[in-house]
Amino acid sequence: MSDQQQAAEHERTSEKLVELAKRRGYFFQSSGAYGGVGGFYTFGPQGAALKGNVEDAWRDRFALAEGNMEIDAPTIMPEPVFEASGHLDGFDDMLVECPDCGESHRADHVVEDNTEYEDAESLPIPEVEDVIAEYELVCPSCGAGLAGQAVDAFNLMFATTIGPGDSDPGYLRPETAQGIFVEFPRLKEYARNQLPFGVTQIGRAYRNEISPRRSIIRTREFTQAELEYFIDPEEDEPNLESVADVEVTLYPATEQNDEDGEEIRTTIGEAVDDGTIASPWVAYFLGVAKPWYDAVGVDMDRFRFRQHLSGERAHYAADCWDAESEIDGNWIEMAGFAYRSDYDLSKHAEHSGDRFTVFKQYDEPKTVERATVDPDMSYLGPEFGGDAQAVVSELEDLAARDRAAFEGDAVEIDLAGESHEIPVEKTGFAVEEQTEAGEHITPHVIEPSFGVDRLVYTVLHHAYREDEVAGEERTFLELDPEVAPTFVGVFPLQNDDELEDAARDIAADLREAGLSVTYDDSGNIGRRYRRQDEVGTPFCVTVDYESIEQDEGGVTVRERDSTEQKRLAIDELPETLSAIRAGDVSFDEL
């Protein structure tokens, strides 16, 4: 099959999946009665259940298993939070507007869709404008030329106001992370001021995408599952040994920049040893994430970790690797693993005046020399008036960083852009010995940030199957039992009161055992099987006359993928199916 044929086949699979998702209640565009609105989707009964199961699986692995705490912060936050975080100035996409139809498009997407450039997002705006002109790229909506059109930076945050009247400006959060960072002064107390510790959050985030597309892959409202892990960069080390042998496919920046570059297949341990992954902490979470993705149903032959190029890293990230999956012949980002250093906590400390540090106790008290100032306010007050306290702050900062500045007769400070000289004798400068029990340090942060909606789409796409059963074409979703919306369907063989009563009793017993169950008595048994195959239900139980007429008649249990059927005792059914879902036994072993 040629590349063009493969691309067409991939596109057909996505079209079929989106149609199945709408028909069977996985997801569909919101507000359809009013014509729909781009970038907003509703998860139906099956989709909400699948999404919830994925979130529970994430919580089990990244919160509970790692011993991290979980919070639930507001989705709207005041403007100063985003001034401090840098989102007001640095959270932009590249926008180009069609001169004819007026449609707005992401300029980097126009470039990537029509040229050999794969990561146009990492290019500076002038270079993107040059590429559009060089390739004579056109508007995706109407075909008008875009050459010569300005490419502008467009901030992605949704603005709102908090309160009535002259309200305070606020924004819908573009990531759940800031809800964790701003509460650090309190969260560190819950962690008993002991590093390292992690805080997780699963919740909605909002980005006013220029051109949302590809169903739930790129939307304006989406769910994130994020972990902010706070460490002492000088002392804390991850348990790399536990993930050293995890095999991974990596696409480092060096390979991306090489014309003949290619993906590297290695292990986490080897990648750290040879410097491919610079941060052991990022490597640790890549090693944790890979088997987890496998467990929830991502095809490992269509999965990799790609390092961000320098031009595409977020303003806060010292290094970042994306977990990517192949969809429709293209790679999409499902998660980012970023080393955020102390950027966020330092910025919030600077802007809020609160303390975003942890006190680090020394093993033994240390005697150190500290430069201090005790300014003569009777001099500073008349000289600087209302700016006197600002002068004191400047003197304190200067003494801490440059004692030599106080060696002359006068010391020079900068105040509001103007230089001032102050007699050293008026500063009260002194160097004193102090005994300290510890120091305040600003933790560094490692952030695994997962996009839940994209993962749900990936799981569905990678699970989509077509085959033939008994001469009939069949579509089914080979979903892992851990995340499948419904684990078992229960059917009476025919519409008969006794059979229906028995089937409902069995369904109730299975629900009581903690299994997700659907009951269906509509249509012939073959159609009922096909319906459950399409929504990915792993097992179906059929109650027939033998089930109710014989003391140990049992029921027929059908496995989705193979369509194989086995007879199981009714009283053992809850325990047996629970064991299968837990992975303690397989259907083949029954």
C-alpha atoms as one frame of an Amber mdcrd trajectory, in Angstrom:
protein
   0.000   0.000   0.000   1.417   3.414  -1.009   1.793   6.307   1.422  -1.115
   8.060  -0.297  -3.323   4.974   0.046  -2.331   4.591   3.690  -3.195   8.241
   4.368  -6.594   7.781   2.729  -7.226   4.627   4.775  -6.257   6.419   7.989
  -8.663   9.248   7.148 -11.490   6.780   6.463 -10.870   5.134   9.854 -11.203
   8.480  11.602 -14.379   9.298   9.707 -15.869   5.948  10.702 -14.770   6.409
  14.308 -16.316   9.883  14.584 -19.566   8.545  13.116 -19.524   5.597  15.537
 -18.774   7.950  18.446 -21.850  10.043  17.645 -24.127   7.053  17.010 -23.110
   5.080  20.108 -22.821   7.955  22.567 -19.083   8.515  22.887 -18.818  12.194
  21.883 -20.499  14.746  19.642 -20.358  18.479  18.999 -22.108  20.506  21.696
 -25.148  22.765  21.206 -26.210  20.972  18.042 -29.752  22.343  18.308 -28.259
  25.798  17.753 -25.923  24.791  14.968 -23.054  23.703  17.201 -20.019  25.695
  18.222 -16.471  24.908  17.192 -14.137  23.472  19.777 -16.742  22.285  22.285
 -17.820  18.649  22.599 -20.165  16.692  24.827 -19.163  13.254  26.010 -22.181
  10.961  25.826 -22.951   8.066  28.203 -20.261   5.787  26.750 -17.693   8.560
  26.362 -18.210   9.933  29.862 -17.765   6.437  31.299 -14.622   5.782  29.243
 -13.210   9.190  30.168 -13.982   8.577  33.843 -12.262   5.186  33.739  -9.162
   6.733  32.138  -9.094   9.431  34.813  -9.457   6.830  37.573  -6.607   4.802
  36.084  -4.438   7.951  35.967  -5.320   8.802  39.564  -4.443   5.269  40.690
  -0.992   5.436  39.077   0.123   9.043  39.419  -1.572  10.051  42.674  -2.209
   6.979  44.805   0.683   4.728  43.745   3.168   7.612  43.948   1.854   8.821
  47.302   0.853  12.253  45.975  -1.999  14.438  47.215  -4.874  15.672  45.019
  -6.665  19.030  44.998  -9.529  20.610  43.050  -8.948  24.320  42.355 -11.269
  26.891  40.689 -11.304  27.182  36.908 -11.437  31.011  37.059  -8.539  32.902
  38.595  -7.741  36.643  38.940  -5.552  38.463  36.461  -2.493  38.858  38.760
  -2.059  35.065  38.776  -1.501  35.061  35.026   0.632  38.181  35.091   2.952
  36.331  37.455   2.881  33.061  35.519   3.704  34.760  32.200   0.533  33.636
  30.433  -0.597  37.196  29.685   2.566  37.860  27.685   3.747  34.450  26.505
   0.742  32.189  25.909   0.213  32.840  22.220  -0.419  31.058  18.937   0.312
  32.412  15.461  -2.765  33.835  13.711  -3.162  34.654  10.034  -6.403  36.119
   8.665  -7.658  35.536   5.134  -7.938  38.835   3.205 -10.989  37.575   1.264
 -13.262  35.516   3.541 -11.970  36.873   6.854 -11.452  33.415   8.388  -8.679
  33.140  10.976  -6.248  30.234  10.879  -3.251  29.060  12.855  -0.368  30.060
  10.634   1.858  27.206  11.822  -0.871  24.664  10.962  -1.250  26.135   7.460
   2.503  25.717   7.017   2.629  22.170   8.437  -0.333  20.994   6.355   1.104
  22.229   3.070   4.908  22.048   3.317   7.611  19.721   4.560   7.866  21.682
   7.833   6.740  19.420  10.694   7.156  21.770  13.669   6.348  25.239  12.371
   5.264  26.215  15.872   8.948  26.427  16.783   9.678  28.985  14.044   9.715
  32.741  14.747   6.826  34.735  13.248   8.896  36.481  10.514  10.110  33.090
   9.267   6.551  31.747   9.157   5.532  34.777   7.092   8.430  34.062   4.720
   7.416  30.385   4.352   3.811  31.354   3.564   5.060  33.702   0.844   7.684
  31.280  -0.532   5.177  28.413  -0.913   2.322  30.709  -1.958   0.078  29.148
   0.670  -3.654  29.777   0.517  -6.607  30.039   2.888  -7.908  26.550   3.793
 -11.490  27.892   3.688 -11.704  29.784   0.402  -8.381  29.324  -1.405  -7.336
  32.974  -1.370  -3.604  33.662  -1.201  -2.111  34.387   2.219   1.256  35.706
   1.021   1.917  39.144   2.448  -0.635  38.784   5.233   0.639  39.637   8.693
   1.041  36.777  11.166   0.134  37.971  14.649   0.552  36.567  18.158  -2.886
  35.700  19.547  -3.314  35.135  23.295  -5.275  31.955  23.924  -6.860  32.772
  27.284 -10.588  33.375  27.755 -11.120  36.668  29.619 -13.925  37.267  32.091
 -14.759  39.506  35.041 -15.129  38.623  38.698 -17.976  40.398  40.498 -20.482
  43.105  39.432 -19.919  46.702  38.432 -16.284  47.692  38.109 -15.322  44.054
  38.407 -11.871  42.598  38.723 -10.548  41.042  35.518 -10.040  37.297  35.521
  -9.362  34.432  33.128 -10.456  30.860  32.654  -7.371  28.853  33.474  -5.397
  27.653  30.418  -3.864  24.872  32.537  -4.680  23.340  35.894  -1.101  23.871
  37.080  -1.515  27.465  38.296  -4.228  26.356  40.709  -1.555  24.233  42.370
   1.282  26.758  42.262  -0.632  29.658  43.822  -1.618  27.462  46.773   1.934
  26.244  47.415   2.369  28.203  50.701  -0.522  26.181  52.171   0.117  22.891
  50.356   3.682  22.710  51.689   2.210  22.737  55.208   0.062  19.706  54.346
   3.286  18.019  53.177   4.894  18.931  56.555   7.432  21.087  54.711   9.213
  17.936  53.534  10.529  17.637  49.988   9.935  15.945  47.653   6.154  15.923
  47.426   3.620  15.913  44.607   0.228  17.516  44.048  -2.162  16.259  41.374
  -5.297  17.690  39.831  -7.759  16.477  37.208  -9.956  19.218  35.813 -11.056
  21.454  32.969  -8.831  23.956  31.184  -9.685  26.467  28.471  -7.827  27.778
  25.453  -9.414  29.984  22.826  -7.997  28.020  19.903  -7.782  29.904  16.613
  -8.924  26.940  14.556 -10.104  23.957  16.614 -10.185  20.820  14.499 -10.116
  17.038  14.327 -13.029  16.491  16.745 -11.803  16.156  20.363  -8.110  16.300
  19.450  -8.035  20.116  19.466 -10.806  21.825  21.426 -11.398  24.998  23.385
 -12.446  23.237  26.572 -10.680  20.077  27.657  -9.639  18.014  30.649  -6.108
  17.849  32.000  -4.607  15.440  34.495  -1.518  17.128  35.919   1.103  16.350
  38.526   3.347  19.054  39.955   6.239  17.360  41.734   8.298  19.618  44.016
  11.938  18.692  44.658  15.150  19.958  46.215  17.311  20.121  43.066  20.521
  19.629  45.049  19.513  16.561  47.034  16.414  14.767  45.736  16.859  11.967
  43.216  14.229   9.723  41.613  14.086   5.953  41.932  15.479   5.410  38.441
  16.244   1.779  39.172  12.522   1.002  39.192  12.103   2.193  35.575  15.640
   1.709  34.176  14.665  -1.298  32.051  11.520   0.258  30.557  11.939   0.209
  26.771  11.034   3.454  25.013  11.034   5.006  21.559  12.588   8.480  21.724
  12.793  11.263  19.148  15.369  13.702  20.590  15.830  17.258  19.322  19.231
  16.337  17.866  17.602  13.705  15.625  14.822  16.078  14.595  17.387  18.686
  13.546  19.384  16.121  11.572  18.253  15.683   7.972  18.757  11.923   8.342
  17.630  11.808  11.952  15.388   9.024  13.177  13.745   7.694  16.310  15.883
   5.900  18.886  14.827   2.685  20.601  16.479   2.383  23.981  15.741   2.027
  27.689  15.199   4.739  30.285  18.430   3.781  32.046  20.497   3.943  28.857
  18.906   7.249  27.816  19.927   8.853  31.119  23.419   7.353  31.046  24.183
   8.645  27.543  22.577  12.047  28.142  19.703  11.662  25.684  17.368  12.580
  28.546  19.157  15.224  30.604  16.875  15.240  33.642  16.674  12.007  35.671
  13.344  13.209  37.055  11.821  13.662  33.601  13.226  10.245  32.677  11.616
   8.681  35.748   8.146   9.921  34.828   8.604   8.850  31.194   9.409   5.398
  32.567   6.272   5.431  34.717   4.055   6.718  31.906   5.024   4.285  29.151
   3.656   1.064  30.732   0.627   3.008  31.962  -0.225   4.104  28.421   0.159
   0.490  27.342  -2.196  -0.665  30.104  -5.026   1.711  29.136  -4.930   0.689
  25.478  -2.483   2.859  23.515  -0.823   0.862  20.723   2.883   0.793  21.591
   3.798   0.438  17.912   2.231   3.888  17.418   3.687   5.608  20.478   6.837
   7.618  21.177   8.359  10.366  23.317   9.472  13.449  21.347  11.691  16.161
  22.797  10.632  19.770  22.266  12.818  21.847  20.003  14.211  24.984  21.635
  11.787  27.271  19.778   8.625  25.405  20.789   9.239  24.997  24.523   6.827
  26.843  26.769   8.162  29.958  28.470   8.457  28.105  31.781  10.131  24.884
  30.586  13.862  24.198  30.792  13.274  20.908  28.947  10.183  19.073  27.785
   9.293  15.729  26.200   5.886  14.928  24.709   4.159  11.564  24.741   2.854
  11.233  21.192   0.541   8.789  19.452   0.105   8.166  15.749  -3.357   9.051
  14.431  -4.259   9.260  10.728  -0.587   8.995   9.808   0.256  12.024  11.992
   1.726  12.293  15.473  -0.368  14.063  18.111   0.688  15.216  21.578  -1.024
  13.409  24.466   1.116  14.627  27.366   4.042  16.875  28.172   6.784  16.084
  30.683   8.415  19.387  31.569  11.209  20.456  33.890   9.805  23.803  35.036
  12.741  24.532  37.420  11.796  27.209  40.009  10.150  29.494  37.440   6.570
  29.341  38.714   7.212  29.539  42.445   9.746  32.341  42.026   7.362  34.376
  39.870   4.454  33.997  42.282   6.725  34.919  45.201   7.887  38.034  43.339
   4.384  39.182  42.405   2.456  38.215  45.552   4.976  38.977  48.290   4.167
  35.634  49.908   6.808  33.018  50.706   6.995  30.200  48.131   9.927  28.433
  49.755  10.561  25.467  52.009  12.820  25.664  55.060  15.698  23.212  54.653
  17.125  22.111  58.000  20.904  21.664  58.182  22.295  18.485  59.722  24.274
  20.768  62.069  23.947  24.534  62.637  26.301  26.641  60.511  28.064  29.881
  61.405  28.063  32.220  58.429  28.881  35.838  57.716  25.926  37.983  56.693
  26.029  41.528  55.381  23.313  43.691  56.935  22.140  47.300  56.787  20.425
  49.416  59.430  19.813  52.711  57.614  19.526  56.060  59.398  15.881  56.913
  58.717  16.371  60.448  60.029  18.529  60.937  56.941  16.567  58.818  54.413
  13.153  60.237  55.395  13.810  63.884  54.566  16.002  62.937  51.595  13.642
  60.487  49.842  10.226  61.052  51.399   7.733  58.340  50.435  10.473  56.389
  48.623  12.516  55.881  51.787  11.335  52.311  52.339  12.106  51.430  48.709
  15.636  52.740  49.314  15.948  50.459  52.339  14.929  47.468  50.202  17.469
  48.391  47.545  20.216  48.671  50.164  19.296  45.285  51.661  19.402  43.609
  48.238  22.723  45.262  47.375  24.310  44.205  50.683  23.237  40.598  50.088
  24.707  40.386  46.601  27.665  42.807  46.561  29.412  43.743  49.793  32.173
  45.520  47.880  29.715  48.255  46.894  29.906  49.548  50.493  33.707  49.825
  50.622  33.853  53.504  49.575  32.459  56.629  51.143  29.179  56.393  49.245
  27.053  53.609  47.778  25.082  53.929  44.566  21.559  52.551  44.166  18.995
  52.633  41.377  15.501  53.891  42.200  12.814  54.022  39.491  15.500  54.258
  36.836  17.420  57.030  38.545  20.820  56.673  40.231  21.295  57.951  43.797
  24.367  58.107  46.054  23.997  57.499  49.783  26.799  57.976  52.328  27.867
  54.560  53.593  27.834  55.864  57.173  24.077  56.480  56.772  23.399  52.905
  55.629  24.371  51.153  58.864  26.259  48.575  56.808  27.916  45.770  58.818
  29.123  42.203  58.368  28.093  39.929  61.216  28.541  36.304  62.118  25.245
  34.455  62.446  24.425  30.891  63.425  21.786  29.359  61.169  19.853  26.125
  61.554  18.891  25.990  57.894  17.899  27.995  54.842  14.818  28.719  52.748
  15.007  27.156  49.287  12.699  27.477  46.291  11.805  23.979  45.079  12.086
  22.980  41.450   9.110  21.428  39.684   8.732  18.435  37.373   5.396  18.378
  35.589   3.782  15.438  33.811   0.702  17.020  32.166  -1.772  14.689  30.430
  -4.498  15.668  27.967  -7.387  13.358  28.836  -9.548  14.084  25.777  -6.745
  13.333  23.315  -5.937  10.156  25.187  -9.589   9.065  24.991  -9.549   9.665
  21.230  -6.281   7.771  20.878  -7.587   4.803  22.872 -10.709   4.668  20.675
  -8.756   5.051  17.431  -6.201   2.409  18.390  -9.001   0.067  19.477 -11.060
   0.388  16.269 -11.336  -2.937  14.425 -13.193  -4.359  11.437 -13.519  -8.071
  10.702 -16.005 -10.674   9.484 -18.025 -13.034  11.671 -20.212 -15.765  10.183
 -20.050 -14.089   6.802 -21.069 -10.670   8.137 -18.916  -7.563   8.474 -18.361
  -6.520  12.081 -17.060  -3.332  13.691 -15.786  -3.520  17.238 -13.677  -1.596
  19.733 -10.956  -3.712  21.312 -10.942  -1.674  24.511  -9.000  -2.832  27.534
 -11.394  -4.120  30.237  -9.943  -1.617  32.708 -11.253   1.362  30.727 -14.190
  -0.054  28.713 -17.372   1.942  29.525 -19.356  -1.240  30.086 -17.709  -4.462
  31.179 -20.545  -6.909  30.570 -23.858  -6.969  28.726 -26.634  -9.250  29.996
 -29.332 -10.544  27.614 -32.312 -12.832  27.829 -32.222 -15.114  24.784 -35.802
 -14.220  23.914 -38.577 -11.924  25.134 -39.907 -14.223  27.807 -40.908 -13.113
  31.318 -38.957 -15.889  33.051 -35.839 -15.307  30.988 -36.068 -11.545  31.472
 -36.512 -11.872  35.243 -33.533 -14.209  35.490 -31.386 -11.924  33.313 -32.282
  -8.859  35.392 -31.366 -10.729  38.578 -27.982 -11.675  37.119 -27.392  -8.076
  36.017 -28.179  -6.880  39.543 -25.767  -9.411  41.080 -22.981  -8.313  38.714
 -23.573  -4.639  39.529 -23.449  -5.473  43.225 -20.050  -7.051  42.578 -18.842
  -3.664  41.290 -18.992  -4.366  37.553 -20.453  -1.951  34.988 -23.399  -3.732
  33.378 -25.896  -3.035  30.616 -29.144  -4.957  30.153 -30.517  -5.361  26.628
 -33.567  -7.299  25.421 -34.144  -5.421  22.148 -33.779  -7.247  18.815 -32.301
 -10.638  18.030 -29.280 -11.886  19.914 -26.924 -11.296  16.980 -27.823  -7.612
  16.788 -27.378  -7.248  20.507 -23.892  -8.730  20.239 -23.045  -6.303  17.425
 -24.222  -3.321  19.453 -22.018  -4.276  22.389 -19.083  -5.005  20.071 -19.356
  -1.485  18.662 -19.220   0.139  22.095 -16.364  -2.122  23.177 -18.088  -4.238
  25.862 -15.619  -7.079  26.594 -18.171  -9.764  27.583 -21.822 -10.639  27.023
 -23.892 -13.022  29.145 -26.892 -14.727  27.579 -29.608 -16.321  29.699 -31.459
 -19.163  27.952 -34.059 -21.768  28.927 -31.398 -24.175  30.123 -30.297 -21.462
  32.569 -33.679 -21.478  34.335 -34.829 -25.057  33.801 -31.800 -26.895  35.160
 -30.349 -26.588  38.664 -26.874 -25.920  37.289 -27.800 -24.850  33.783 -25.382
 -21.941  33.716 -25.248 -19.114  31.186 -23.366 -18.485  27.967 -20.499 -15.989
  28.253 -19.194 -14.542  24.973 -15.811 -12.835  24.655 -15.791  -9.774  22.385
 -12.521 -10.067  20.472 -12.595 -13.763  19.555 -16.412 -14.149  19.773 -15.661
 -17.434  21.595 -18.378 -18.642  23.958 -18.186 -20.630  27.189 -20.716 -21.972
  29.638 -20.304 -20.715  33.231 -22.225 -21.390  36.431 -24.550 -18.544  37.451
 -23.482 -18.451  41.097 -19.801 -18.206  40.117 -20.353 -15.505  37.513 -19.703
 -12.354  39.654 -16.482 -13.752  41.109 -15.215 -15.085  37.777 -15.880 -11.914
  35.784 -14.416  -9.771  38.572 -11.238 -11.867  38.446 -11.036 -11.412  34.683
 -11.415  -7.629  34.987  -8.728  -7.525  37.677  -6.372  -9.459  35.405  -6.124
 -12.405  37.801  -7.407 -14.880  35.205  -7.980 -14.836  31.447 -11.035 -15.978
  29.515  -8.930 -18.656  27.807  -8.105 -20.167  31.196 -11.755 -20.760  32.142
